[in-house]
Amino acid sequence: MTIQSSNFLPEIVASRRHLHTIPEIGLSEFKTSDYVAGELTAMGYEVTRGLAKTGIVATLRNGTSSKSIGIRADFDGLPIPEETGADYASTHPGVMHACGHDGHTAMLLGAAKILAERKQFDGTVHLIFQPAEENFGGARLMMDDGLFDRFPCDAVFGLHNDPTLPFGQFAFRAGPMMAAVDECKITVIGYGGHGAEPQAASDPIVCGASIIMALQTIASRNIHPLQSAVITVGSFNSGIASNVIPERAEMNLTIRSLEPDVRDELERRIRLIAEGQAASYGMRAEVDYLRGYPPMINHVAETDYVRDLARRFAGEENVADLARPSMGGEDFGYFLEERPGCYFMLGTARTDRDPPLHHPKYDFNDDILPIGTNFWVALAEDFLSGKERG
């Protein structure tokens, strides 16, 4: 299955590289939003702006069917100084497209143009250009602004490029695909003093170290061995001098899980260990626990459907199933809590040593643009073809 369309691949590449020059942090993607909205308006879409501040929904209707589809691309950048050396490198110091959201957006813009030219579907296409995937949960914010009430979608779909997968490979997983992402700040309150007189102080560093070690027993001793859980202490800060025992110590955790009962147990155990360990040292621990993105759980029927379409589009040899979920996070999970759908990966590897996502030398592989663009067209046209799906 190949989409026959006007030859404007150079335009898609140019669009991707322009987007790469203007990366913006979540909820401040003003230049990006202006550019995307302008392109879509010129194509004849009904463009709605302002969801989650900078988000866009582009709507195209054709025929008489009431059926509708949502396709999402994220467009925020990351606070990473770019080191690609590309002639289209970021012009915004300290910010870059290190996750390929420029490519995701360019592919959906390319698909938008083909869909508008061909109009070979019966129903409504909603193209969702989403801000703030990396930090503030732009998916949730768009829903809070009425995304699915204002733009009903029978199903919603998204993809992410993956430089670790073979070029052109579509990878799927029904059910849990990515983890819930929670954060926790633990503050240990001790009693400061002279480093040479520790008996006269209550050392929060020693207590904090004990808490950190004890936290690692949660996954190994409190969670079933066949259930997934990650607790990582990403920072531990206290004190300013070698001969001073400080008053406080702070640590920041990321917590990942796939199942609701595991998520609840992780929070309960973290609180128990932090407060109990602190009490055993004669100190106090304050636990500030924040629930973030939910697990991203693909719907079985929609995953089976898109997998089958990918086989027809790219060939059986270019379609794979992921062996296990990722413990990374993705706010597309909010969409999948409200609407059926599927999120999948598209391989973009150039070599076996490509810079990974979120690396200062990462650069989206433009060679994948026609594949991703044409697959979105194939999906929209097939989903809105009027044919019954089993």
GROMACS .gro file of C-alpha atoms in nm:
model
  390
    1MET     CA    1   0.000   0.000   0.000
    2THR     CA    2   0.159   0.326  -0.116
    3ILE     CA    3  -0.004   0.665  -0.117
    4GLN     CA    4   0.024   0.833  -0.456
    5SER     CA    5   0.047   1.206  -0.395
    6SER     CA    6   0.202   1.521  -0.530
    7ASN     CA    7   0.576   1.528  -0.491
    8PHE     CA    8   0.648   1.774  -0.215
    9LEU     CA    9   0.897   1.582   0.002
   10PRO     CA   10   1.144   1.874  -0.018
   11GLU     CA   11   0.875   2.091   0.143
   12ILE     CA   12   0.835   1.844   0.431
   13VAL     CA   13   1.211   1.833   0.485
   14ALA     CA   14   1.229   2.212   0.475
   15SER     CA   15   0.942   2.231   0.725
   16ARG     CA   16   1.115   1.987   0.962
   17ARG     CA   17   1.441   2.178   0.947
   18HIS     CA   18   1.270   2.512   0.998
   19LEU     CA   19   1.096   2.371   1.307
   20HIS     CA   20   1.435   2.246   1.426
   21THR     CA   21   1.572   2.600   1.425
   22ILE     CA   22   1.298   2.733   1.657
   23PRO     CA   23   1.263   2.483   1.945
   24GLU     CA   24   1.060   2.607   2.240
   25ILE     CA   25   0.991   2.473   2.588
   26GLY     CA   26   0.642   2.346   2.669
   27LEU     CA   27   0.361   2.603   2.689
   28SER     CA   28   0.585   2.867   2.530
   29GLU     CA   29   0.587   2.728   2.174
   30PHE     CA   30   0.461   3.056   2.027
   31LYS     CA   31   0.674   3.065   1.711
   32THR     CA   32   0.609   2.696   1.650
   33SER     CA   33   0.235   2.738   1.698
   34ASP     CA   34   0.223   3.039   1.466
   35TYR     CA   35   0.413   2.851   1.196
   36VAL     CA   36   0.200   2.535   1.219
   37ALA     CA   37  -0.127   2.731   1.225
   38GLY     CA   38  -0.023   2.934   0.922
   39GLU     CA   39   0.062   2.623   0.721
   40LEU     CA   40  -0.266   2.452   0.808
   41THR     CA   41  -0.475   2.760   0.731
   42ALA     CA   42  -0.314   2.783   0.388
   43MET     CA   43  -0.415   2.418   0.325
   44GLY     CA   44  -0.780   2.498   0.391
   45TYR     CA   45  -0.819   2.347   0.737
   46GLU     CA   46  -1.048   2.481   1.005
   47VAL     CA   47  -0.780   2.577   1.260
   48THR     CA   48  -0.858   2.614   1.630
   49ARG     CA   49  -0.587   2.760   1.851
   50GLY     CA   50  -0.537   2.817   2.221
   51LEU     CA   51  -0.597   2.474   2.370
   52ALA     CA   52  -0.333   2.433   2.641
   53LYS     CA   53  -0.218   2.784   2.549
   54THR     CA   54  -0.025   2.698   2.231
   55GLY     CA   55  -0.200   2.381   2.111
   56ILE     CA   56  -0.377   2.351   1.777
   57VAL     CA   57  -0.652   2.132   1.634
   58ALA     CA   58  -0.690   2.131   1.256
   59THR     CA   59  -1.018   1.991   1.124
   60LEU     CA   60  -1.102   1.870   0.774
   61ARG     CA   61  -1.440   1.726   0.677
   62ASN     CA   62  -1.537   1.533   0.368
   63GLY     CA   63  -1.841   1.331   0.269
   64THR     CA   64  -2.141   1.261   0.488
   65SER     CA   65  -2.018   1.018   0.754
   66SER     CA   66  -2.024   1.118   1.122
   67LYS     CA   67  -1.714   0.907   1.188
   68SER     CA   68  -1.400   1.089   1.308
   69ILE     CA   69  -1.033   1.022   1.378
   70GLY     CA   70  -0.772   1.208   1.584
   71ILE     CA   71  -0.400   1.201   1.499
   72ARG     CA   72  -0.155   1.370   1.731
   73ALA     CA   73   0.192   1.521   1.693
   74ASP     CA   74   0.381   1.685   1.981
   75PHE     CA   75   0.587   1.996   1.907
   76ASP     CA   76   0.779   2.110   2.218
   77GLY     CA   77   1.156   2.108   2.257
   78LEU     CA   78   1.393   2.031   2.544
   79PRO     CA   79   1.625   2.246   2.761
   80ILE     CA   80   1.941   2.092   2.609
   81PRO     CA   81   2.220   2.289   2.435
   82GLU     CA   82   2.250   2.154   2.080
   83GLU     CA   83   2.573   1.991   1.959
   84THR     CA   84   2.469   1.857   1.618
   85GLY     CA   85   2.665   2.111   1.413
   86ALA     CA   86   2.380   2.113   1.160
   87ASP     CA   87   2.336   2.420   0.942
   88TYR     CA   88   1.974   2.423   1.062
   89ALA     CA   89   2.068   2.397   1.431
   90SER     CA   90   1.867   2.564   1.704
   91THR     CA   91   1.871   2.942   1.705
   92HIS     CA   92   1.741   2.941   2.064
   93PRO     CA   93   2.040   2.899   2.298
   94GLY     CA   94   2.004   2.615   2.548
   95VAL     CA   95   1.697   2.465   2.378
   96MET     CA   96   1.682   2.202   2.104
   97HIS     CA   97   1.460   1.943   1.941
   98ALA     CA   98   1.639   1.647   2.098
   99CYS     CA   99   1.341   1.410   2.085
  100GLY     CA  100   1.225   1.444   1.725
  101HIS     CA  101   0.908   1.641   1.788
  102ASP     CA  102   1.007   1.859   1.491
  103GLY     CA  103   0.990   1.546   1.277
  104HIS     CA  104   0.658   1.434   1.426
  105THR     CA  105   0.508   1.774   1.345
  106ALA     CA  106   0.652   1.786   0.993
  107MET     CA  107   0.510   1.441   0.913
  108LEU     CA  108   0.163   1.539   1.028
  109LEU     CA  109   0.182   1.865   0.833
  110GLY     CA  110   0.281   1.664   0.526
  111ALA     CA  111  -0.010   1.427   0.583
  112ALA     CA  112  -0.241   1.724   0.626
  113LYS     CA  113  -0.148   1.854   0.283
  114ILE     CA  114  -0.201   1.517   0.112
  115LEU     CA  115  -0.534   1.459   0.284
  116ALA     CA  116  -0.656   1.803   0.180
  117GLU     CA  117  -0.545   1.748  -0.180
  118ARG     CA  118  -0.690   1.397  -0.218
  119LYS     CA  119  -1.002   1.412  -0.001
  120GLN     CA  120  -1.039   1.036  -0.028
  121PHE     CA  121  -1.213   0.981   0.305
  122ASP     CA  122  -1.566   1.002   0.439
  123GLY     CA  123  -1.588   1.171   0.777
  124THR     CA  124  -1.384   1.413   0.988
  125VAL     CA  125  -1.009   1.432   1.047
  126HIS     CA  126  -0.886   1.612   1.360
  127LEU     CA  127  -0.511   1.676   1.355
  128ILE     CA  128  -0.390   1.749   1.709
  129PHE     CA  129  -0.069   1.950   1.745
  130GLN     CA  130   0.014   1.924   2.112
  131PRO     CA  131   0.243   2.134   2.331
  132ALA     CA  132   0.427   2.043   2.650
  133GLU     CA  133   0.463   1.666   2.617
  134GLU     CA  134   0.803   1.678   2.787
  135ASN     CA  135   0.709   1.862   3.102
  136PHE     CA  136   0.361   1.994   3.181
  137GLY     CA  137   0.133   1.723   3.041
  138GLY     CA  138   0.002   1.915   2.743
  139ALA     CA  139  -0.231   1.627   2.656
  140ARG     CA  140  -0.412   1.665   2.987
  141LEU     CA  141  -0.423   2.043   2.949
  142MET     CA  142  -0.577   2.017   2.602
  143MET     CA  143  -0.840   1.782   2.742
  144ASP     CA  144  -0.907   2.025   3.026
  145ASP     CA  145  -0.976   2.284   2.754
  146GLY     CA  146  -1.238   2.054   2.602
  147LEU     CA  147  -1.038   1.871   2.334
  148PHE     CA  148  -1.263   1.567   2.295
  149ASP     CA  149  -1.585   1.753   2.376
  150ARG     CA  150  -1.520   2.010   2.107
  151PHE     CA  151  -1.352   1.771   1.862
  152PRO     CA  152  -1.506   1.424   1.906
  153CYS     CA  153  -1.279   1.140   1.798
  154ASP     CA  154  -1.390   0.780   1.757
  155ALA     CA  155  -1.024   0.684   1.806
  156VAL     CA  156  -0.695   0.865   1.850
  157PHE     CA  157  -0.347   0.769   1.731
  158GLY     CA  158   0.011   0.883   1.783
  159LEU     CA  159   0.365   0.773   1.704
  160HIS     CA  160   0.720   0.836   1.821
  161ASN     CA  161   1.040   0.800   1.626
  162ASP     CA  162   1.292   0.552   1.771
  163PRO     CA  163   1.660   0.568   1.664
  164THR     CA  164   1.723   0.230   1.830
  165LEU     CA  165   1.482   0.043   1.599
  166PRO     CA  166   1.563  -0.057   1.240
  167PHE     CA  167   1.483   0.208   0.984
  168GLY     CA  168   1.122   0.192   0.870
  169GLN     CA  169   1.013  -0.065   1.128
  170PHE     CA  170   0.670  -0.016   1.288
  171ALA     CA  171   0.666  -0.148   1.647
  172PHE     CA  172   0.350  -0.211   1.848
  173ARG     CA  173   0.238  -0.331   2.187
  174ALA     CA  174  -0.120  -0.384   2.301
  175GLY     CA  175  -0.195  -0.305   2.665
  176PRO     CA  176   0.062  -0.127   2.885
  177MET     CA  177   0.331   0.026   2.666
  178MET     CA  178   0.481   0.304   2.879
  179ALA     CA  179   0.489   0.372   3.251
  180ALA     CA  180   0.316   0.605   3.490
  181VAL     CA  181   0.554   0.883   3.593
  182ASP     CA  182   0.545   1.011   3.951
  183GLU     CA  183   0.784   1.235   4.143
  184CYS     CA  184   0.866   1.268   4.510
  185LYS     CA  185   1.068   1.513   4.717
  186ILE     CA  186   1.183   1.393   5.058
  187THR     CA  187   1.318   1.649   5.304
  188VAL     CA  188   1.498   1.522   5.615
  189ILE     CA  189   1.498   1.772   5.901
  190GLY     CA  190   1.782   1.726   6.146
  191TYR     CA  191   1.982   1.946   6.382
  192GLY     CA  192   2.299   2.109   6.261
  193GLY     CA  193   2.631   2.141   6.434
  194HIS     CA  194   3.007   2.118   6.410
  195GLY     CA  195   3.146   1.834   6.202
  196ALA     CA  196   3.392   1.753   6.481
  197GLU     CA  197   3.110   1.713   6.737
  198PRO     CA  198   2.854   1.487   6.563
  199GLN     CA  199   2.714   1.362   6.894
  200ALA     CA  200   2.572   1.710   6.954
  201ALA     CA  201   2.387   1.717   6.621
  202SER     CA  202   2.134   1.509   6.429
  203ASP     CA  203   2.294   1.448   6.091
  204PRO     CA  204   2.036   1.452   5.807
  205ILE     CA  205   2.296   1.331   5.557
  206VAL     CA  206   2.345   1.001   5.737
  207CYS     CA  207   1.969   0.964   5.775
  208GLY     CA  208   1.912   1.053   5.410
  209ALA     CA  209   2.169   0.797   5.298
  210SER     CA  210   1.987   0.534   5.501
  211ILE     CA  211   1.656   0.630   5.340
  212ILE     CA  212   1.807   0.605   4.992
  213MET     CA  213   1.939   0.254   5.056
  214ALA     CA  214   1.612   0.141   5.213
  215LEU     CA  215   1.409   0.273   4.920
  216GLN     CA  216   1.583   0.022   4.694
  217THR     CA  217   1.425  -0.266   4.887
  218ILE     CA  218   1.074  -0.165   4.776
  219ALA     CA  219   1.105  -0.300   4.423
  220SER     CA  220   1.302  -0.606   4.535
  221ARG     CA  221   1.101  -0.698   4.847
  222ASN     CA  222   0.756  -0.536   4.835
  223ILE     CA  223   0.657  -0.562   4.468
  224HIS     CA  224   0.588  -0.895   4.298
  225PRO     CA  225   0.891  -1.006   4.092
  226LEU     CA  226   0.680  -1.020   3.774
  227GLN     CA  227   0.549  -0.665   3.818
  228SER     CA  228   0.749  -0.363   3.701
  229ALA     CA  229   0.860  -0.085   3.933
  230VAL     CA  230   1.142   0.170   3.932
  231ILE     CA  231   1.248   0.407   4.209
  232THR     CA  232   1.542   0.630   4.120
  233VAL     CA  233   1.688   0.898   4.346
  234GLY     CA  234   1.806   1.151   4.092
  235SER     CA  235   1.940   1.412   4.331
  236PHE     CA  236   2.056   1.427   4.694
  237ASN     CA  237   2.156   1.767   4.826
  238SER     CA  238   2.274   1.885   5.167
  239GLY     CA  239   2.541   2.095   5.328
  240ILE     CA  240   2.802   2.338   5.199
  241ALA     CA  241   3.119   2.261   5.396
  242SER     CA  242   3.311   1.954   5.511
  243ASN     CA  243   3.316   2.057   5.878
  244VAL     CA  244   2.949   2.156   5.914
  245ILE     CA  245   2.660   1.919   5.981
  246PRO     CA  246   2.362   2.078   5.804
  247GLU     CA  247   2.006   2.113   5.926
  248ARG     CA  248   1.838   1.955   5.623
  249ALA     CA  249   1.889   1.712   5.340
  250GLU     CA  250   1.673   1.688   5.028
  251MET     CA  251   1.634   1.414   4.770
  252ASN     CA  252   1.425   1.397   4.455
  253LEU     CA  253   1.287   1.073   4.317
  254THR     CA  254   1.129   0.953   3.995
  255ILE     CA  255   0.891   0.660   4.036
  256ARG     CA  256   0.771   0.443   3.746
  257SER     CA  257   0.501   0.176   3.735
  258LEU     CA  258   0.255   0.011   3.498
  259GLU     CA  259  -0.031  -0.103   3.721
  260PRO     CA  260  -0.257   0.097   3.958
  261ASP     CA  261  -0.204  -0.130   4.261
  262VAL     CA  262   0.173  -0.114   4.216
  263ARG     CA  263   0.155   0.263   4.183
  264ASP     CA  264  -0.037   0.287   4.511
  265GLU     CA  265   0.199   0.050   4.691
  266LEU     CA  266   0.507   0.242   4.578
  267GLU     CA  267   0.371   0.565   4.724
  268ARG     CA  268   0.268   0.395   5.049
  269ARG     CA  269   0.607   0.228   5.097
  270ILE     CA  270   0.807   0.540   5.012
  271ARG     CA  271   0.618   0.735   5.276
  272LEU     CA  272   0.659   0.458   5.537
  273ILE     CA  273   1.031   0.419   5.475
  274ALA     CA  274   1.110   0.792   5.470
  275GLU     CA  275   0.915   0.869   5.784
  276GLY     CA  276   1.015   0.551   5.967
  277GLN     CA  277   1.387   0.578   5.889
  278ALA     CA  278   1.387   0.943   5.995
  279ALA     CA  279   1.212   0.857   6.322
  280SER     CA  280   1.469   0.586   6.393
  281TYR     CA  281   1.739   0.853   6.378
  282GLY     CA  282   1.540   1.092   6.595
  283MET     CA  283   1.456   1.315   6.302
  284ARG     CA  284   1.160   1.402   6.083
  285ALA     CA  285   1.097   1.352   5.712
  286GLU     CA  286   0.856   1.553   5.498
  287VAL     CA  287   0.731   1.371   5.189
  288ASP     CA  288   0.593   1.572   4.897
  289TYR     CA  289   0.452   1.316   4.651
  290LEU     CA  290   0.326   1.420   4.306
  291ARG     CA  291   0.137   1.189   4.072
  292GLY     CA  292   0.221   1.266   3.711
  293TYR     CA  293   0.148   1.102   3.376
  294PRO     CA  294  -0.065   0.786   3.387
  295PRO     CA  295   0.059   0.463   3.229
  296MET     CA  296   0.006   0.459   2.855
  297ILE     CA  297  -0.219   0.163   2.782
  298ASN     CA  298  -0.296   0.086   2.418
  299HIS     CA  299  -0.641  -0.048   2.335
  300VAL     CA  300  -0.628  -0.399   2.194
  301ALA     CA  301  -0.873  -0.358   1.905
  302GLU     CA  302  -0.715  -0.035   1.780
  303THR     CA  303  -0.364  -0.178   1.816
  304ASP     CA  304  -0.461  -0.487   1.618
  305TYR     CA  305  -0.615  -0.265   1.352
  306VAL     CA  306  -0.314  -0.034   1.311
  307ARG     CA  307  -0.070  -0.328   1.318
  308ASP     CA  308  -0.262  -0.493   1.034
  309LEU     CA  309  -0.266  -0.167   0.839
  310ALA     CA  310   0.111  -0.131   0.889
  311ARG     CA  311   0.164  -0.482   0.749
  312ARG     CA  312  -0.033  -0.387   0.438
  313PHE     CA  313   0.150  -0.055   0.416
  314ALA     CA  314   0.509  -0.157   0.486
  315GLY     CA  315   0.519  -0.537   0.458
  316GLU     CA  316   0.524  -0.806   0.724
  317GLU     CA  317   0.904  -0.783   0.753
  318ASN     CA  318   0.880  -0.420   0.867
  319VAL     CA  319   0.630  -0.473   1.149
  320ALA     CA  320   0.725  -0.599   1.496
  321ASP     CA  321   0.580  -0.636   1.843
  322LEU     CA  322   0.770  -0.488   2.137
  323ALA     CA  323   0.876  -0.758   2.382
  324ARG     CA  324   0.812  -0.547   2.690
  325PRO     CA  325   0.683  -0.206   2.795
  326SER     CA  326   0.913   0.091   2.837
  327MET     CA  327   0.948   0.249   3.179
  328GLY     CA  328   0.968   0.586   3.008
  329GLY     CA  329   0.664   0.812   3.019
  330GLU     CA  330   0.435   0.969   2.758
  331ASP     CA  331   0.138   1.195   2.821
  332PHE     CA  332  -0.052   1.040   2.529
  333GLY     CA  333  -0.170   0.805   2.805
  334TYR     CA  334  -0.417   1.076   2.909
  335PHE     CA  335  -0.579   1.056   2.564
  336LEU     CA  336  -0.603   0.679   2.587
  337GLU     CA  337  -0.784   0.703   2.920
  338GLU     CA  338  -1.063   0.895   2.744
  339ARG     CA  339  -1.066   0.753   2.391
  340PRO     CA  340  -0.974   0.421   2.228
  341GLY     CA  341  -0.653   0.431   2.030
  342CYS     CA  342  -0.296   0.324   1.981
  343TYR     CA  343   0.050   0.475   2.016
  344PHE     CA  344   0.336   0.307   1.832
  345MET     CA  345   0.703   0.344   1.744
  346LEU     CA  346   0.863   0.406   1.405
  347GLY     CA  347   1.227   0.303   1.364
  348THR     CA  348   1.468   0.570   1.237
  349ALA     CA  349   1.813   0.414   1.291
  350ARG     CA  350   2.092   0.526   1.060
  351THR     CA  351   2.361   0.312   1.225
  352ASP     CA  352   2.390   0.103   1.540
  353ARG     CA  353   2.557   0.399   1.715
  354ASP     CA  354   2.305   0.678   1.657
  355PRO     CA  355   2.279   0.938   1.935
  356PRO     CA  356   1.978   0.846   2.150
  357LEU     CA  357   1.675   1.061   2.219
  358HIS     CA  358   1.745   1.354   2.456
  359HIS     CA  359   2.113   1.360   2.351
  360PRO     CA  360   2.269   1.694   2.248
  361LYS     CA  361   2.387   1.536   1.919
  362TYR     CA  362   2.052   1.376   1.832
  363ASP     CA  363   1.896   1.484   1.502
  364PHE     CA  364   1.576   1.346   1.351
  365ASN     CA  365   1.633   1.125   1.047
  366ASP     CA  366   1.469   1.305   0.755
  367ASP     CA  367   1.472   0.989   0.543
  368ILE     CA  368   1.175   0.861   0.747
  369LEU     CA  369   0.956   1.162   0.665
  370PRO     CA  370   0.784   1.012   0.357
  371ILE     CA  371   0.710   0.687   0.541
  372GLY     CA  372   0.555   0.853   0.846
  373THR     CA  373   0.372   1.110   0.636
  374ASN     CA  374   0.218   0.855   0.401
  375PHE     CA  375   0.127   0.618   0.683
  376TRP     CA  376  -0.079   0.889   0.852
  377VAL     CA  377  -0.259   0.944   0.522
  378ALA     CA  378  -0.318   0.570   0.484
  379LEU     CA  379  -0.453   0.546   0.839
  380ALA     CA  380  -0.691   0.841   0.807
  381GLU     CA  381  -0.824   0.726   0.469
  382ASP     CA  382  -0.862   0.365   0.575
  383PHE     CA  383  -1.024   0.447   0.909
  384LEU     CA  384  -1.269   0.681   0.736
  385SER     CA  385  -1.326   0.459   0.433
  386GLY     CA  386  -1.675   0.350   0.537
  387LYS     CA  387  -1.563  -0.013   0.553
  388GLU     CA  388  -1.651  -0.215   0.861
  389ARG     CA  389  -1.358  -0.325   1.073
  390GLY     CA  390  -1.363  -0.664   1.243
   0.00000   0.00000   0.00000
